[in-house]
Amino acid sequence: MKGQYHGGSDKWLHINQLVCDQQIGMLALQETHLTKTEEDAINDTFHHRLHVLSSLDPTSPNAKGVAIVINKQLTNSKNIRTFDIIPGRALLARIPWHKESHLNILNVYAPNDSTSNETFWTELLSKVQGLPKPDIILGDFNLVEDALDRLPPHLDAHAATEALAQLRASLRLTDGWRVENPDSTAFTFSQSRAQGGRQSRIDHIYTNENVLLFSNEWKIEPSGIHTDHQLISARVSNHRMPYIGRGRWSLPLFILNDKEVADDILTLGRGLQQSLDSIQSPQNCSTMNNPQTIFKAFKDEVITKCWSAAKKAIPRIQQKMNTIKANLKTVLADDSLSEEERQYVSFEL
């Protein structure tokens, strides 16, 4: 996050919108810099939707910091136990999930320096002993285990990667995105061109085998929040949960910016007003012609027009996004291009 504000704008307003729009049940954040007072203020402001659990290093209040955001509309926010394992660096939450089961989520923000990074994983392995065993570890690892996860490709310090490997082996955790995308190249962090344009996949979600079996929709995509990291996500299901369908249709908000649709709705609204005016007296009403039936017909026509416009617009938008993603994948996999060319082109995409 790089703190709460950017250009005077409160990032938590965007986080609230992100959680709502993308139906995120739990969101792990790093570099939050949240004091207890600020955490309480956020929970008060968004008390209908969000519940924030955070950890801050009191010796460095303006650095580090991790937080777990619970979407109260989708996830149980009561009776959660937290374990502040390494203040500002590692926060474990034991969250009631389904019936008697729990989901143990460990949010981490590892140091960037390779020596400190190694020490962090070693200390974390020692401190999780005796605590609820994490089902998921996720966050900014500031580390990759494969040279292909960096551009230009290179291995990270062996001691640090070995320390992480020992932690993963002890907890029996797997890189879910890599399992789902064994032959793909994608990055979660990008430097600006002025900084050198380097890219890497240093943000991870590691899960145990039980969680991995019932997870899908692994994604790396822009977050919509001012940050140089991408949003990584996965859908995790409880195998005991019943199947839930797609739910009711809702209006895509971008349709409201379509002038043609807006003009059509205004025209329908004027017609609605005229029809209502024509039956103001009770003797002009009937079971087939009354304010309720007229208003329902108006809503049905509006929904039909919006649905038709969305049906035309969404494929165009999706096609453009798919083209960009396909071009990015092709560029990253093209060995005929130099590393500098791949960095430049992928950054522009």
Coordinates of C-alpha atoms in Angstrom, one line a residue:
M1 CA 0.0 0.0 0.0
K2 CA 2.8 2.4 0.8
G3 CA 0.7 3.9 3.5
Q4 CA -2.9 5.1 3.8
Y5 CA -2.8 8.2 1.5
H6 CA -1.8 9.1 -2.0
G7 CA -2.0 12.7 -3.2
G8 CA -4.4 13.5 -0.3
S9 CA -6.7 10.7 -1.2
D10 CA -7.5 8.0 1.4
K11 CA -6.7 4.6 -0.1
W12 CA -9.2 2.9 2.2
L13 CA -12.1 4.4 0.3
H14 CA -10.7 2.6 -2.8
I15 CA -10.1 -0.6 -0.8
N16 CA -13.7 -0.6 0.4
Q17 CA -14.8 -0.2 -3.3
L18 CA -12.5 -2.9 -4.4
V19 CA -13.7 -5.4 -1.9
C20 CA -17.3 -4.6 -2.8
D21 CA -16.9 -4.7 -6.6
Q22 CA -14.8 -7.8 -6.8
Q23 CA -16.7 -9.6 -4.0
I24 CA -13.5 -10.3 -2.1
G25 CA -14.0 -12.2 1.2
M26 CA -10.6 -11.6 2.7
L27 CA -7.9 -9.2 1.5
A28 CA -4.3 -9.2 2.8
L29 CA -2.4 -5.9 2.7
Q30 CA 1.2 -5.0 3.3
E31 CA 3.1 -1.8 4.1
T32 CA -0.1 -0.4 5.8
H33 CA 1.5 1.7 8.5
L34 CA -1.7 1.5 10.5
T35 CA -1.7 2.5 14.2
K36 CA -4.3 1.1 16.5
T37 CA -6.2 4.4 16.5
E38 CA -6.3 4.5 12.7
E39 CA -7.4 0.8 12.6
D40 CA -10.3 1.7 15.0
A41 CA -11.2 4.7 12.9
I42 CA -11.4 2.6 9.7
N43 CA -13.5 0.0 11.4
D44 CA -15.9 2.7 12.6
T45 CA -16.1 4.3 9.2
F46 CA -16.7 1.0 7.3
H47 CA -18.4 -0.9 10.1
H48 CA -21.2 -2.2 7.9
R49 CA -18.8 -3.8 5.4
L50 CA -15.2 -4.1 6.6
H51 CA -13.4 -5.4 9.7
V52 CA -9.7 -4.7 9.7
L53 CA -7.1 -6.6 11.7
S54 CA -3.6 -5.1 11.6
S55 CA -0.1 -5.4 13.0
L56 CA 2.4 -2.6 13.4
D57 CA 6.0 -2.6 14.5
P58 CA 6.1 -0.1 17.4
T59 CA 9.8 0.6 16.8
S60 CA 9.1 1.6 13.1
P61 CA 5.5 3.0 13.0
N62 CA 6.0 4.7 9.6
A63 CA 7.2 1.5 7.9
K64 CA 6.1 -2.1 7.4
G65 CA 2.7 -3.0 8.8
V66 CA 0.4 -5.8 7.6
A67 CA -3.4 -6.0 7.7
I68 CA -6.2 -8.5 7.0
V69 CA -9.4 -7.0 5.7
I70 CA -12.6 -9.1 6.3
N71 CA -15.6 -8.4 4.1
K72 CA -18.4 -8.7 6.6
Q73 CA -21.0 -9.2 3.8
L74 CA -19.2 -12.5 2.8
T75 CA -17.1 -13.7 5.7
N76 CA -17.7 -14.3 9.4
S77 CA -16.0 -11.4 11.3
K78 CA -16.8 -12.6 14.8
N79 CA -14.7 -14.8 17.1
I80 CA -11.6 -14.3 15.0
R81 CA -8.3 -15.0 16.9
T82 CA -5.2 -13.2 15.8
F83 CA -1.5 -13.9 16.6
D84 CA 0.9 -11.1 16.1
I85 CA 3.8 -13.4 15.3
I86 CA 6.3 -10.7 14.1
P87 CA 5.0 -7.2 14.6
G88 CA 4.5 -5.4 11.3
R89 CA 5.7 -8.4 9.4
A90 CA 3.6 -11.5 10.1
L91 CA 0.0 -11.7 11.3
L92 CA -1.9 -14.9 11.7
A93 CA -5.7 -15.0 11.8
R94 CA -7.8 -18.0 12.8
I95 CA -11.2 -17.3 11.1
P96 CA -14.4 -19.3 11.7
W97 CA -15.3 -20.7 8.3
H98 CA -18.0 -23.4 8.0
K99 CA -19.7 -25.1 10.9
E100 CA -16.8 -26.2 13.2
S101 CA -14.0 -25.6 10.7
H102 CA -11.6 -22.7 10.7
L103 CA -9.3 -21.2 8.0
N104 CA -5.9 -20.1 9.3
I105 CA -4.4 -17.3 7.2
L106 CA -0.9 -15.9 7.7
N107 CA -0.2 -12.5 6.1
V108 CA 3.5 -11.8 5.6
Y109 CA 5.6 -8.8 4.5
A110 CA 9.1 -10.1 4.2
P111 CA 12.2 -7.8 4.3
N112 CA 13.8 -6.8 1.0
D113 CA 17.4 -7.3 2.1
S114 CA 18.4 -11.0 1.4
T115 CA 20.1 -11.5 4.8
S116 CA 17.1 -10.1 6.7
N117 CA 14.8 -12.1 4.4
E118 CA 16.5 -15.3 5.4
T119 CA 16.3 -14.4 9.1
F120 CA 12.6 -13.6 8.7
W121 CA 11.7 -17.1 7.3
T122 CA 13.8 -18.8 9.9
E123 CA 12.3 -16.8 12.8
L124 CA 8.8 -17.3 11.3
L125 CA 9.3 -21.1 11.2
S126 CA 10.3 -21.1 14.9
K127 CA 7.5 -18.9 16.0
V128 CA 4.6 -20.7 14.3
Q129 CA 5.4 -23.8 16.2
G130 CA 2.5 -24.4 18.7
L131 CA 0.2 -22.0 16.9
P132 CA -2.7 -22.9 14.6
K133 CA -1.1 -24.3 11.5
P134 CA -1.5 -21.9 8.6
D135 CA -3.7 -23.2 5.8
I136 CA -2.6 -20.2 3.6
I137 CA 0.4 -18.0 3.7
L138 CA 0.1 -15.0 1.4
G139 CA 1.7 -11.5 1.0
D140 CA 4.8 -9.8 -0.3
F141 CA 7.6 -12.3 0.0
N142 CA 10.2 -10.1 -1.6
L143 CA 11.6 -13.3 -2.9
V144 CA 11.2 -15.7 -5.9
E145 CA 12.2 -19.4 -5.9
D146 CA 12.6 -19.6 -9.7
A147 CA 14.7 -17.4 -12.0
L148 CA 11.9 -17.2 -14.5
D149 CA 9.9 -15.2 -11.9
R150 CA 12.2 -12.3 -12.5
L151 CA 12.9 -10.2 -15.5
P152 CA 15.7 -10.1 -16.2
P153 CA 15.8 -13.8 -15.0
H154 CA 18.1 -14.5 -12.1
L155 CA 18.1 -16.5 -8.9
D156 CA 17.7 -14.9 -5.5
A157 CA 20.1 -15.5 -2.6
H158 CA 20.3 -19.3 -1.9
A159 CA 20.2 -18.9 1.9
A160 CA 17.0 -16.9 1.7
T161 CA 15.2 -19.3 -0.8
E162 CA 16.4 -22.3 1.3
A163 CA 14.9 -20.8 4.5
L164 CA 11.6 -20.2 2.7
A165 CA 11.7 -23.8 1.3
Q166 CA 12.2 -25.2 4.8
L167 CA 9.2 -23.2 6.1
R168 CA 7.1 -24.4 3.1
A169 CA 8.2 -28.0 3.6
S170 CA 7.4 -27.9 7.3
L171 CA 3.9 -26.5 6.7
R172 CA 3.4 -28.5 3.5
L173 CA 2.5 -25.4 1.4
T174 CA 2.4 -25.1 -2.3
D175 CA 2.5 -22.1 -4.7
G176 CA -1.0 -22.3 -6.0
W177 CA -0.6 -19.9 -9.0
R178 CA 2.4 -21.9 -10.3
V179 CA 0.5 -25.2 -10.0
E180 CA -2.4 -23.7 -12.0
N181 CA 0.0 -22.0 -14.5
P182 CA 3.0 -24.3 -14.8
D183 CA 4.2 -22.9 -18.2
S184 CA 3.2 -19.2 -17.8
T185 CA 5.2 -16.1 -17.1
A186 CA 3.6 -13.3 -15.2
F187 CA 4.8 -10.7 -12.7
T188 CA 3.2 -9.0 -9.7
F189 CA 5.7 -6.1 -9.2
S190 CA 7.1 -3.7 -11.7
Q191 CA 9.6 -0.9 -11.4
S192 CA 9.1 2.3 -13.4
R193 CA 11.2 2.7 -16.5
A194 CA 13.3 5.3 -14.6
Q195 CA 14.1 2.7 -11.9
G196 CA 15.2 0.2 -14.5
G197 CA 11.9 -1.5 -15.5
R198 CA 12.6 -4.7 -13.6
Q199 CA 9.7 -7.1 -12.9
S200 CA 9.1 -10.0 -10.6
R201 CA 6.5 -12.3 -9.1
I202 CA 7.3 -11.7 -5.5
D203 CA 3.7 -11.7 -4.2
H204 CA 2.4 -15.2 -3.5
I205 CA -0.4 -17.3 -2.2
Y206 CA 0.8 -20.6 -0.7
T207 CA -1.8 -23.1 0.4
N208 CA -1.8 -26.6 1.9
E209 CA -3.1 -29.5 -0.2
N210 CA -6.7 -29.5 1.2
V211 CA -7.2 -25.8 0.3
L212 CA -5.5 -26.2 -3.1
L213 CA -7.8 -29.0 -4.1
F214 CA -10.8 -26.7 -3.7
S215 CA -9.4 -23.5 -5.1
N216 CA -9.6 -22.0 -8.6
E217 CA -9.7 -18.7 -10.5
W218 CA -6.1 -17.9 -9.8
K219 CA -5.5 -14.4 -11.1
I220 CA -2.9 -11.7 -11.3
E221 CA -4.5 -8.4 -12.3
P222 CA -4.4 -4.6 -11.6
S223 CA -5.8 -3.7 -8.2
G224 CA -7.2 -0.2 -9.1
I225 CA -5.3 1.2 -6.1
H226 CA -2.2 3.4 -6.4
T227 CA 0.5 0.8 -5.9
D228 CA 3.3 -0.8 -7.9
H229 CA 2.1 -4.3 -7.1
Q230 CA -0.6 -6.3 -8.8
L231 CA -3.5 -7.9 -7.1
I232 CA -3.2 -11.7 -6.8
S233 CA -6.3 -13.7 -5.9
A234 CA -7.9 -17.1 -5.8
R235 CA -11.3 -18.5 -5.0
V236 CA -11.2 -20.9 -2.1
S237 CA -14.2 -23.1 -1.5
N238 CA -15.2 -25.4 1.4
H239 CA -15.9 -28.8 0.0
R240 CA -18.9 -29.1 2.4
M241 CA -20.6 -26.0 1.1
P242 CA -23.6 -26.5 -1.2
Y243 CA -23.4 -25.3 -4.8
I244 CA -24.5 -21.6 -5.2
G245 CA -25.5 -20.3 -8.6
R246 CA -24.6 -17.1 -10.4
G247 CA -27.3 -15.1 -8.5
R248 CA -29.4 -12.2 -9.8
W249 CA -28.4 -10.0 -12.7
S250 CA -27.1 -6.6 -11.7
L251 CA -26.5 -3.5 -13.8
P252 CA -22.8 -2.9 -14.9
L253 CA -22.1 0.6 -13.6
F254 CA -20.2 1.6 -16.8
I255 CA -23.5 1.4 -18.7
L256 CA -24.7 4.6 -16.8
N257 CA -22.0 6.5 -18.8
D258 CA -23.5 5.4 -22.1
K259 CA -25.2 8.5 -23.5
E260 CA -27.5 6.5 -25.8
V261 CA -28.7 4.3 -22.9
A262 CA -29.2 7.4 -20.7
D263 CA -31.2 9.1 -23.4
D264 CA -33.4 6.0 -23.9
I265 CA -34.0 5.8 -20.1
L266 CA -35.0 9.5 -20.0
T267 CA -37.4 8.9 -22.9
L268 CA -38.9 6.0 -21.0
G269 CA -39.1 8.0 -17.9
R270 CA -41.1 10.8 -19.6
G271 CA -43.5 8.1 -21.0
L272 CA -43.8 6.7 -17.4
Q273 CA -44.7 10.1 -16.1
Q274 CA -47.3 10.7 -18.8
S275 CA -48.9 7.3 -18.1
L276 CA -49.0 8.0 -14.4
D277 CA -50.5 11.4 -14.9
S278 CA -53.3 9.9 -17.1
I279 CA -54.6 7.7 -14.3
Q280 CA -54.5 10.0 -11.4
S281 CA -58.1 9.5 -10.6
P282 CA -59.2 6.1 -9.1
Q283 CA -61.8 5.5 -11.9
N284 CA -59.0 5.4 -14.5
C285 CA -57.2 2.5 -12.7
S286 CA -57.8 -1.2 -13.3
T287 CA -56.1 -4.4 -12.4
M288 CA -54.1 -4.2 -15.7
N289 CA -53.6 -0.5 -15.7
N290 CA -52.4 1.0 -12.5
P291 CA -49.2 2.8 -11.1
Q292 CA -47.7 -0.5 -10.0
T293 CA -48.1 -2.4 -13.3
I294 CA -47.0 0.7 -15.3
F295 CA -43.9 1.2 -13.1
K296 CA -43.0 -2.5 -13.4
A297 CA -43.3 -2.3 -17.2
F298 CA -41.0 0.7 -17.1
K299 CA -38.4 -1.1 -15.0
D300 CA -38.5 -4.2 -17.3
E301 CA -37.9 -2.0 -20.4
V302 CA -35.0 -0.2 -18.7
I303 CA -33.4 -3.5 -17.7
T304 CA -33.8 -4.9 -21.2
K305 CA -32.1 -1.9 -22.8
C306 CA -29.3 -1.9 -20.2
W307 CA -28.8 -5.7 -20.6
S308 CA -28.8 -5.3 -24.4
A309 CA -26.2 -2.5 -24.3
A310 CA -24.0 -4.4 -21.8
K311 CA -24.2 -7.5 -23.9
K312 CA -22.7 -5.6 -26.8
A313 CA -20.2 -3.6 -24.8
I314 CA -18.7 -6.2 -22.5
P315 CA -17.4 -8.5 -25.2
R316 CA -15.6 -5.6 -26.8
I317 CA -14.0 -4.6 -23.5
Q318 CA -13.2 -8.3 -22.7
Q319 CA -11.7 -8.8 -26.2
K320 CA -9.5 -5.8 -25.7
M321 CA -8.3 -7.1 -22.3
N322 CA -7.8 -10.6 -23.7
T323 CA -5.7 -9.2 -26.6
I324 CA -3.5 -7.2 -24.2
K325 CA -3.0 -10.3 -21.9
A326 CA -2.3 -12.5 -24.9
N327 CA 0.3 -10.0 -26.3
L328 CA 1.9 -9.7 -22.9
K329 CA 2.2 -13.5 -22.5
T330 CA 3.6 -13.8 -26.1
V331 CA 6.2 -11.1 -25.4
L332 CA 7.3 -12.6 -22.1
A333 CA 7.7 -16.0 -23.7
D334 CA 9.5 -14.8 -26.8
D335 CA 13.2 -15.8 -26.5
S336 CA 14.0 -14.0 -29.7
L337 CA 13.6 -10.7 -27.9
S338 CA 16.4 -9.3 -25.7
E339 CA 15.7 -8.8 -22.0
E340 CA 15.7 -5.1 -22.5
E341 CA 13.1 -5.4 -25.3
R342 CA 10.9 -7.7 -23.2
Q343 CA 11.1 -5.3 -20.3
Y344 CA 10.2 -2.3 -22.4
V345 CA 7.3 -3.9 -24.3
S346 CA 5.8 -5.6 -21.3
F347 CA 6.0 -2.4 -19.3
E348 CA 4.1 -0.5 -22.1
L349 CA 1.4 -3.2 -22.2

